[in-house]
């Protein structure tokens, strides 16, 4: 069974850093592009960042460009999101999501349960 | 970035009725559009991709149509589990963007 499990969330002060992890199982992680999608409390979905299967190029939303870094360790079947200079508006549930197939990785067929990040003083 | 606009914001319907949800893109996205369903307290679930292809395990009462800038998600004969929020997402260009969502609620 394909599964994604996020970890590393919590409460952090504005300006501080946090690293999220996403452990993948049940599918060939190395073959799929991966993404982070977030959802502010009571709001809609916002795509945050994506990385293809080989980890070469990385793509970001304008709102996080320069502050967040997506990366992956294919040997450990793990996706990461390094977040620095956090702002209150970064508060929300962060989902790890898998691209459908190696050739079509820009939409998401498997999602984790999400992890809460709260940026507050 | 491509702005996705969904309408209506809320749709109030009774079980057994049909639902029609709209999604408009601010520029041409070809058929590079996906639809998701999100039930309260759950992660989103992929319903439709390439505008009209149903994802694995999605019932036939869900159908998608459209291309370019205008898209529709149709749900025939609403079941209790279909009352949820629905999002469209374009993947024609970076950054990937979602619509604001349509909530389908029980009338």
PDB file of C-alpha atoms in Angstrom:
ATOM      1  CA  UNK A   1       0.000   0.000   0.000  1.00  0.00           C
ATOM      2  CA  UNK A   2       1.389   3.380  -1.010  1.00  0.00           C
ATOM      3  CA  UNK A   3       1.934   5.566   2.028  1.00  0.00           C
ATOM      4  CA  UNK A   4       3.414   8.932   2.942  1.00  0.00           C
ATOM      5  CA  UNK A   5       4.053   9.964   6.541  1.00  0.00           C
ATOM      6  CA  UNK A   6       5.058  13.521   7.427  1.00  0.00           C
ATOM      7  CA  UNK A   7       6.984  14.526  10.530  1.00  0.00           C
ATOM      8  CA  UNK A   8       8.859  17.505  11.959  1.00  0.00           C
ATOM      9  CA  UNK A   9       6.036  19.978  12.407  1.00  0.00           C
ATOM     10  CA  UNK A  10       5.309  22.034  15.503  1.00  0.00           C
ATOM     11  CA  UNK A  11       5.170  25.536  16.936  1.00  0.00           C
ATOM     12  CA  UNK A  12       7.970  27.918  15.991  1.00  0.00           C
ATOM     13  CA  UNK A  13       8.577  31.635  16.441  1.00  0.00           C
ATOM     14  CA  UNK A  14       8.594  33.998  13.469  1.00  0.00           C
ATOM     15  CA  UNK A  15      12.003  34.167  11.826  1.00  0.00           C
ATOM     16  CA  UNK A  16      13.016  30.703  12.988  1.00  0.00           C
ATOM     17  CA  UNK A  17      13.563  27.546  10.943  1.00  0.00           C
ATOM     18  CA  UNK A  18      12.000  24.111  10.688  1.00  0.00           C
ATOM     19  CA  UNK A  19      12.595  20.989   8.612  1.00  0.00           C
ATOM     20  CA  UNK A  20       9.776  18.693   7.554  1.00  0.00           C
ATOM     21  CA  UNK A  21      10.319  15.092   6.500  1.00  0.00           C
ATOM     22  CA  UNK A  22       8.113  12.724   4.534  1.00  0.00           C
ATOM     23  CA  UNK A  23       8.772   8.972   4.672  1.00  0.00           C
ATOM     24  CA  UNK A  24       7.515   7.072   1.640  1.00  0.00           C
ATOM     25  CA  UNK A  25       6.674   3.379   1.424  1.00  0.00           C
ATOM     26  CA  UNK A  26       4.790   0.944  -0.790  1.00  0.00           C
ATOM     27  CA  UNK A  27       5.988   2.342  -4.129  1.00  0.00           C
ATOM     28  CA  UNK A  28       9.182   3.050  -6.037  1.00  0.00           C
ATOM     29  CA  UNK A  29      10.078   6.436  -4.521  1.00  0.00           C
ATOM     30  CA  UNK A  30      13.017   6.920  -6.865  1.00  0.00           C
ATOM     31  CA  UNK A  31      10.683   6.843  -9.896  1.00  0.00           C
ATOM     32  CA  UNK A  32       8.255   9.576  -8.844  1.00  0.00           C
ATOM     33  CA  UNK A  33       8.288  13.340  -8.590  1.00  0.00           C
ATOM     34  CA  UNK A  34       7.211  14.636  -5.179  1.00  0.00           C
ATOM     35  CA  UNK A  35       5.615  17.790  -3.798  1.00  0.00           C
ATOM     36  CA  UNK A  36       4.646  19.733  -0.709  1.00  0.00           C
ATOM     37  CA  UNK A  37       1.176  21.296  -0.554  1.00  0.00           C
ATOM     38  CA  UNK A  38      -0.092  23.344   2.378  1.00  0.00           C
ATOM     39  CA  UNK A  39      -3.424  24.484   3.734  1.00  0.00           C
ATOM     40  CA  UNK A  40      -3.854  27.424   6.076  1.00  0.00           C
ATOM     41  CA  UNK A  41      -6.518  26.971   8.784  1.00  0.00           C
ATOM     42  CA  UNK A  42      -9.960  27.078   7.189  1.00  0.00           C
ATOM     43  CA  UNK A  43      -8.510  27.931   3.766  1.00  0.00           C
ATOM     44  CA  UNK A  44      -7.872  26.225   0.451  1.00  0.00           C
ATOM     45  CA  UNK A  45      -4.915  24.300  -0.911  1.00  0.00           C
ATOM     46  CA  UNK A  46      -1.658  25.985  -1.899  1.00  0.00           C
ATOM     47  CA  UNK A  47       1.099  24.172  -3.766  1.00  0.00           C
ATOM     48  CA  UNK A  48       4.448  24.936  -2.128  1.00  0.00           C
ATOM     49  CA  UNK A  49       7.250  23.088  -3.923  1.00  0.00           C
ATOM     50  CA  UNK A  50       8.023  20.163  -6.204  1.00  0.00           C
ATOM     51  CA  UNK A  51      11.041  18.056  -7.148  1.00  0.00           C
ATOM     52  CA  UNK A  52      11.277  15.509 -10.002  1.00  0.00           C
ATOM     53  CA  UNK A  53      12.399  11.932  -9.482  1.00  0.00           C
ATOM     54  CA  UNK A  54      16.088  12.655 -10.104  1.00  0.00           C
ATOM     55  CA  UNK A  55      16.128  15.715  -7.865  1.00  0.00           C
ATOM     56  CA  UNK A  56      17.736  17.923 -10.501  1.00  0.00           C
ATOM     57  CA  UNK A  57      15.351  20.851 -10.921  1.00  0.00           C
ATOM     58  CA  UNK A  58      13.259  22.241  -8.088  1.00  0.00           C
ATOM     59  CA  UNK A  59      10.145  24.364  -8.331  1.00  0.00           C
ATOM     60  CA  UNK A  60       8.628  26.763  -5.789  1.00  0.00           C
ATOM     61  CA  UNK A  61       5.618  28.955  -5.191  1.00  0.00           C
ATOM     62  CA  UNK A  62       6.454  32.654  -5.278  1.00  0.00           C
ATOM     63  CA  UNK A  63       5.418  32.941  -1.624  1.00  0.00           C
ATOM     64  CA  UNK A  64       8.213  30.627  -0.444  1.00  0.00           C
ATOM     65  CA  UNK A  65      10.909  31.173  -3.087  1.00  0.00           C
ATOM     66  CA  UNK A  66      14.224  31.902  -1.402  1.00  0.00           C
ATOM     67  CA  UNK A  67      13.034  30.748   2.030  1.00  0.00           C
ATOM     68  CA  UNK A  68      12.060  27.094   1.499  1.00  0.00           C
ATOM     69  CA  UNK A  69      14.156  24.304  -0.010  1.00  0.00           C
ATOM     70  CA  UNK A  70      12.741  20.982  -1.182  1.00  0.00           C
ATOM     71  CA  UNK A  71      15.066  17.999  -1.399  1.00  0.00           C
ATOM     72  CA  UNK A  72      14.955  14.237  -1.497  1.00  0.00           C
ATOM     73  CA  UNK A  73      17.066  11.281  -0.450  1.00  0.00           C
ATOM     74  CA  UNK A  74      16.198   8.433  -2.799  1.00  0.00           C
ATOM     75  CA  UNK A  75      18.336   5.979  -0.808  1.00  0.00           C
ATOM     76  CA  UNK A  76      16.206   6.675   2.272  1.00  0.00           C
ATOM     77  CA  UNK A  77      12.852   7.061   0.476  1.00  0.00           C
ATOM     78  CA  UNK A  78      12.441  10.438   2.130  1.00  0.00           C
ATOM     79  CA  UNK A  79      11.338  13.898   1.009  1.00  0.00           C
ATOM     80  CA  UNK A  80      12.317  17.048   2.915  1.00  0.00           C
ATOM     81  CA  UNK A  81      11.238  20.663   3.181  1.00  0.00           C
ATOM     82  CA  UNK A  82      13.706  23.024   4.811  1.00  0.00           C
ATOM     83  CA  UNK A  83      11.945  26.222   5.888  1.00  0.00           C
ATOM     84  CA  UNK A  84      13.810  29.323   7.071  1.00  0.00           C
ATOM     85  CA  UNK A  85      12.683  32.848   7.992  1.00  0.00           C
ATOM     86  CA  UNK A  86       9.244  31.516   8.850  1.00  0.00           C
ATOM     87  CA  UNK A  87       6.316  33.944   8.897  1.00  0.00           C
ATOM     88  CA  UNK A  88       2.898  33.732  10.567  1.00  0.00           C
ATOM     89  CA  UNK A  89       1.339  33.294   7.125  1.00  0.00           C
ATOM     90  CA  UNK A  90       3.293  30.020   6.740  1.00  0.00           C
ATOM     91  CA  UNK A  91       1.036  28.505   9.399  1.00  0.00           C
ATOM     92  CA  UNK A  92      -0.984  25.525   8.223  1.00  0.00           C
ATOM     93  CA  UNK A  93      -1.101  21.824   7.548  1.00  0.00           C
ATOM     94  CA  UNK A  94       1.674  20.678   5.227  1.00  0.00           C
ATOM     95  CA  UNK A  95       0.979  17.689   3.024  1.00  0.00           C
ATOM     96  CA  UNK A  96       3.517  15.545   1.237  1.00  0.00           C
ATOM     97  CA  UNK A  97       2.156  14.385  -2.129  1.00  0.00           C
ATOM     98  CA  UNK A  98       3.295  11.950  -4.834  1.00  0.00           C
ATOM     99  CA  UNK A  99       3.151  12.645  -8.559  1.00  0.00           C
ATOM    100  CA  UNK A 100       0.952  10.189 -10.425  1.00  0.00           C
ATOM    101  CA  UNK A 101       3.613   8.664 -12.655  1.00  0.00           C
ATOM    102  CA  UNK A 102       7.184   9.252 -13.822  1.00  0.00           C
ATOM    103  CA  UNK A 103       5.929  10.926 -16.972  1.00  0.00           C
ATOM    104  CA  UNK A 104       3.085  12.843 -15.303  1.00  0.00           C
ATOM    105  CA  UNK A 105       4.268  14.095 -11.957  1.00  0.00           C
ATOM    106  CA  UNK A 106       2.557  17.463 -11.799  1.00  0.00           C
ATOM    107  CA  UNK A 107      -0.623  16.266 -10.073  1.00  0.00           C
ATOM    108  CA  UNK A 108      -0.930  14.143  -6.981  1.00  0.00           C
ATOM    109  CA  UNK A 109      -2.414  10.689  -6.480  1.00  0.00           C
ATOM    110  CA  UNK A 110      -1.116   9.854  -2.987  1.00  0.00           C
ATOM    111  CA  UNK A 111      -1.167  12.260  -0.054  1.00  0.00           C
ATOM    112  CA  UNK A 112       0.112  12.046   3.482  1.00  0.00           C
ATOM    113  CA  UNK A 113      -2.127  12.849   6.444  1.00  0.00           C
ATOM    114  CA  UNK A 114      -0.421  16.206   6.850  1.00  0.00           C
ATOM    115  CA  UNK A 115       1.600  17.838   9.606  1.00  0.00           C
ATOM    116  CA  UNK A 116       0.772  21.077  11.383  1.00  0.00           C
ATOM    117  CA  UNK A 117       3.205  23.981  11.348  1.00  0.00           C
ATOM    118  CA  UNK A 118       2.321  26.931  13.555  1.00  0.00           C
ATOM    119  CA  UNK A 119       4.365  30.130  13.358  1.00  0.00           C
ATOM    120  CA  UNK A 120       3.607  32.296  16.341  1.00  0.00           C
ATOM    121  CA  UNK A 121       5.351  34.340  18.982  1.00  0.00           C
TER     122      UNK A 121
ATOM    123  CA  UNK B   1       1.040  32.849 -12.351  1.00  0.00           C
ATOM    124  CA  UNK B   2      -2.147  31.227 -13.635  1.00  0.00           C
ATOM    125  CA  UNK B   3      -5.137  32.093 -11.459  1.00  0.00           C
ATOM    126  CA  UNK B   4      -7.820  29.432 -11.078  1.00  0.00           C
ATOM    127  CA  UNK B   5     -11.331  30.604 -10.185  1.00  0.00           C
ATOM    128  CA  UNK B   6     -13.994  28.166  -8.997  1.00  0.00           C
ATOM    129  CA  UNK B   7     -17.720  28.742  -8.868  1.00  0.00           C
ATOM    130  CA  UNK B   8     -19.947  28.666  -7.034  1.00  0.00           C
ATOM    131  CA  UNK B   9     -18.233  28.883  -3.659  1.00  0.00           C
ATOM    132  CA  UNK B  10     -20.985  26.759  -2.126  1.00  0.00           C
ATOM    133  CA  UNK B  11     -23.491  24.413  -3.705  1.00  0.00           C
ATOM    134  CA  UNK B  12     -26.451  23.254  -1.598  1.00  0.00           C
ATOM    135  CA  UNK B  13     -28.012  20.059  -2.919  1.00  0.00           C
ATOM    136  CA  UNK B  14     -29.929  17.016  -1.737  1.00  0.00           C
ATOM    137  CA  UNK B  15     -28.714  13.419  -1.981  1.00  0.00           C
ATOM    138  CA  UNK B  16     -29.605  11.972  -5.362  1.00  0.00           C
ATOM    139  CA  UNK B  17     -29.358  15.321  -7.143  1.00  0.00           C
ATOM    140  CA  UNK B  18     -26.652  16.170  -9.671  1.00  0.00           C
ATOM    141  CA  UNK B  19     -23.888  18.717  -9.151  1.00  0.00           C
ATOM    142  CA  UNK B  20     -22.059  20.877 -11.687  1.00  0.00           C
ATOM    143  CA  UNK B  21     -18.894  22.635 -10.520  1.00  0.00           C
ATOM    144  CA  UNK B  22     -17.001  25.160 -12.639  1.00  0.00           C
ATOM    145  CA  UNK B  23     -13.342  26.073 -12.826  1.00  0.00           C
ATOM    146  CA  UNK B  24     -11.910  28.869 -14.953  1.00  0.00           C
ATOM    147  CA  UNK B  25      -8.252  29.517 -15.735  1.00  0.00           C
ATOM    148  CA  UNK B  26      -6.863  33.013 -16.274  1.00  0.00           C
ATOM    149  CA  UNK B  27      -5.042  31.725 -19.369  1.00  0.00           C
ATOM    150  CA  UNK B  28      -5.013  28.641 -21.557  1.00  0.00           C
ATOM    151  CA  UNK B  29      -4.007  25.483 -19.650  1.00  0.00           C
ATOM    152  CA  UNK B  30      -4.889  23.084 -22.486  1.00  0.00           C
ATOM    153  CA  UNK B  31      -6.174  19.903 -20.782  1.00  0.00           C
ATOM    154  CA  UNK B  32      -3.680  20.092 -17.932  1.00  0.00           C
ATOM    155  CA  UNK B  33      -6.263  20.172 -15.191  1.00  0.00           C
ATOM    156  CA  UNK B  34      -6.961  17.954 -12.187  1.00  0.00           C
ATOM    157  CA  UNK B  35      -9.814  17.800  -9.679  1.00  0.00           C
ATOM    158  CA  UNK B  36      -9.572  16.779  -6.020  1.00  0.00           C
ATOM    159  CA  UNK B  37     -12.085  16.029  -3.305  1.00  0.00           C
ATOM    160  CA  UNK B  38     -11.398  16.892   0.334  1.00  0.00           C
ATOM    161  CA  UNK B  39     -13.631  15.621   3.105  1.00  0.00           C
ATOM    162  CA  UNK B  40     -13.475  17.288   6.546  1.00  0.00           C
ATOM    163  CA  UNK B  41     -10.359  16.327   8.453  1.00  0.00           C
ATOM    164  CA  UNK B  42      -8.921  14.346   5.555  1.00  0.00           C
ATOM    165  CA  UNK B  43      -6.239  14.813   2.946  1.00  0.00           C
ATOM    166  CA  UNK B  44      -7.350  15.611  -0.595  1.00  0.00           C
ATOM    167  CA  UNK B  45      -8.071  12.755  -3.008  1.00  0.00           C
ATOM    168  CA  UNK B  46      -7.380  12.838  -6.734  1.00  0.00           C
ATOM    169  CA  UNK B  47     -10.579  12.452  -8.778  1.00  0.00           C
ATOM    170  CA  UNK B  48      -9.808  13.566 -12.334  1.00  0.00           C
ATOM    171  CA  UNK B  49      -6.674  14.381 -14.347  1.00  0.00           C
ATOM    172  CA  UNK B  50      -6.067  15.517 -17.919  1.00  0.00           C
ATOM    173  CA  UNK B  51      -9.422  17.268 -17.508  1.00  0.00           C
ATOM    174  CA  UNK B  52     -11.515  14.124 -18.015  1.00  0.00           C
ATOM    175  CA  UNK B  53      -9.665  10.940 -16.976  1.00  0.00           C
ATOM    176  CA  UNK B  54     -10.907   9.346 -13.767  1.00  0.00           C
ATOM    177  CA  UNK B  55      -8.250   8.329 -11.264  1.00  0.00           C
ATOM    178  CA  UNK B  56      -8.040   4.755 -10.050  1.00  0.00           C
ATOM    179  CA  UNK B  57     -11.024   3.724  -7.953  1.00  0.00           C
ATOM    180  CA  UNK B  58     -13.117   6.830  -8.651  1.00  0.00           C
ATOM    181  CA  UNK B  59     -16.799   6.022  -9.305  1.00  0.00           C
ATOM    182  CA  UNK B  60     -18.277   6.656 -12.737  1.00  0.00           C
ATOM    183  CA  UNK B  61     -20.695   9.260 -11.319  1.00  0.00           C
ATOM    184  CA  UNK B  62     -17.737  11.677 -11.331  1.00  0.00           C
ATOM    185  CA  UNK B  63     -16.908  13.133 -14.738  1.00  0.00           C
ATOM    186  CA  UNK B  64     -14.761  15.993 -15.957  1.00  0.00           C
ATOM    187  CA  UNK B  65     -14.887  18.044 -19.124  1.00  0.00           C
ATOM    188  CA  UNK B  66     -13.455  21.135 -20.747  1.00  0.00           C
ATOM    189  CA  UNK B  67     -10.215  22.441 -22.166  1.00  0.00           C
ATOM    190  CA  UNK B  68      -8.428  25.755 -22.551  1.00  0.00           C
ATOM    191  CA  UNK B  69      -9.825  28.003 -19.843  1.00  0.00           C
ATOM    192  CA  UNK B  70     -13.212  26.496 -18.939  1.00  0.00           C
ATOM    193  CA  UNK B  71     -13.662  23.233 -17.052  1.00  0.00           C
ATOM    194  CA  UNK B  72     -16.492  21.386 -15.365  1.00  0.00           C
ATOM    195  CA  UNK B  73     -16.721  18.637 -12.766  1.00  0.00           C
ATOM    196  CA  UNK B  74     -20.056  16.831 -12.794  1.00  0.00           C
ATOM    197  CA  UNK B  75     -21.337  14.520 -10.098  1.00  0.00           C
ATOM    198  CA  UNK B  76     -24.458  12.564 -10.936  1.00  0.00           C
ATOM    199  CA  UNK B  77     -26.752  11.323  -8.161  1.00  0.00           C
ATOM    200  CA  UNK B  78     -24.936  12.693  -5.115  1.00  0.00           C
ATOM    201  CA  UNK B  79     -24.162  10.167  -2.390  1.00  0.00           C
ATOM    202  CA  UNK B  80     -23.679  11.077   1.279  1.00  0.00           C
ATOM    203  CA  UNK B  81     -19.911  10.682   0.967  1.00  0.00           C
ATOM    204  CA  UNK B  82     -19.787  13.191  -1.912  1.00  0.00           C
ATOM    205  CA  UNK B  83     -20.585  16.172   0.302  1.00  0.00           C
ATOM    206  CA  UNK B  84     -17.148  17.723   0.558  1.00  0.00           C
ATOM    207  CA  UNK B  85     -14.953  20.480  -0.857  1.00  0.00           C
ATOM    208  CA  UNK B  86     -13.686  20.179  -4.434  1.00  0.00           C
ATOM    209  CA  UNK B  87     -10.584  21.833  -5.844  1.00  0.00           C
ATOM    210  CA  UNK B  88      -9.296  22.206  -9.380  1.00  0.00           C
ATOM    211  CA  UNK B  89      -5.561  22.458 -10.096  1.00  0.00           C
ATOM    212  CA  UNK B  90      -3.726  23.465 -13.255  1.00  0.00           C
ATOM    213  CA  UNK B  91      -0.415  21.907 -14.187  1.00  0.00           C
ATOM    214  CA  UNK B  92       0.200  23.599 -17.523  1.00  0.00           C
ATOM    215  CA  UNK B  93       2.834  25.893 -16.068  1.00  0.00           C
ATOM    216  CA  UNK B  94       4.843  26.592 -12.940  1.00  0.00           C
ATOM    217  CA  UNK B  95       3.905  27.479 -10.297  1.00  0.00           C
ATOM    218  CA  UNK B  96       1.171  24.884  -9.984  1.00  0.00           C
ATOM    219  CA  UNK B  97      -2.003  26.565  -8.753  1.00  0.00           C
ATOM    220  CA  UNK B  98      -5.287  25.519  -7.185  1.00  0.00           C
ATOM    221  CA  UNK B  99      -8.698  27.088  -7.329  1.00  0.00           C
ATOM    222  CA  UNK B 100     -10.285  28.371  -4.142  1.00  0.00           C
ATOM    223  CA  UNK B 101     -12.624  25.391  -3.868  1.00  0.00           C
ATOM    224  CA  UNK B 102     -16.345  24.656  -4.095  1.00  0.00           C
ATOM    225  CA  UNK B 103     -18.092  23.276  -1.050  1.00  0.00           C
ATOM    226  CA  UNK B 104     -20.920  20.848  -1.843  1.00  0.00           C
ATOM    227  CA  UNK B 105     -23.187  20.803   1.176  1.00  0.00           C
ATOM    228  CA  UNK B 106     -26.379  19.004   2.082  1.00  0.00           C
ATOM    229  CA  UNK B 107     -29.472  21.105   1.511  1.00  0.00           C
TER     230      UNK B 107
END
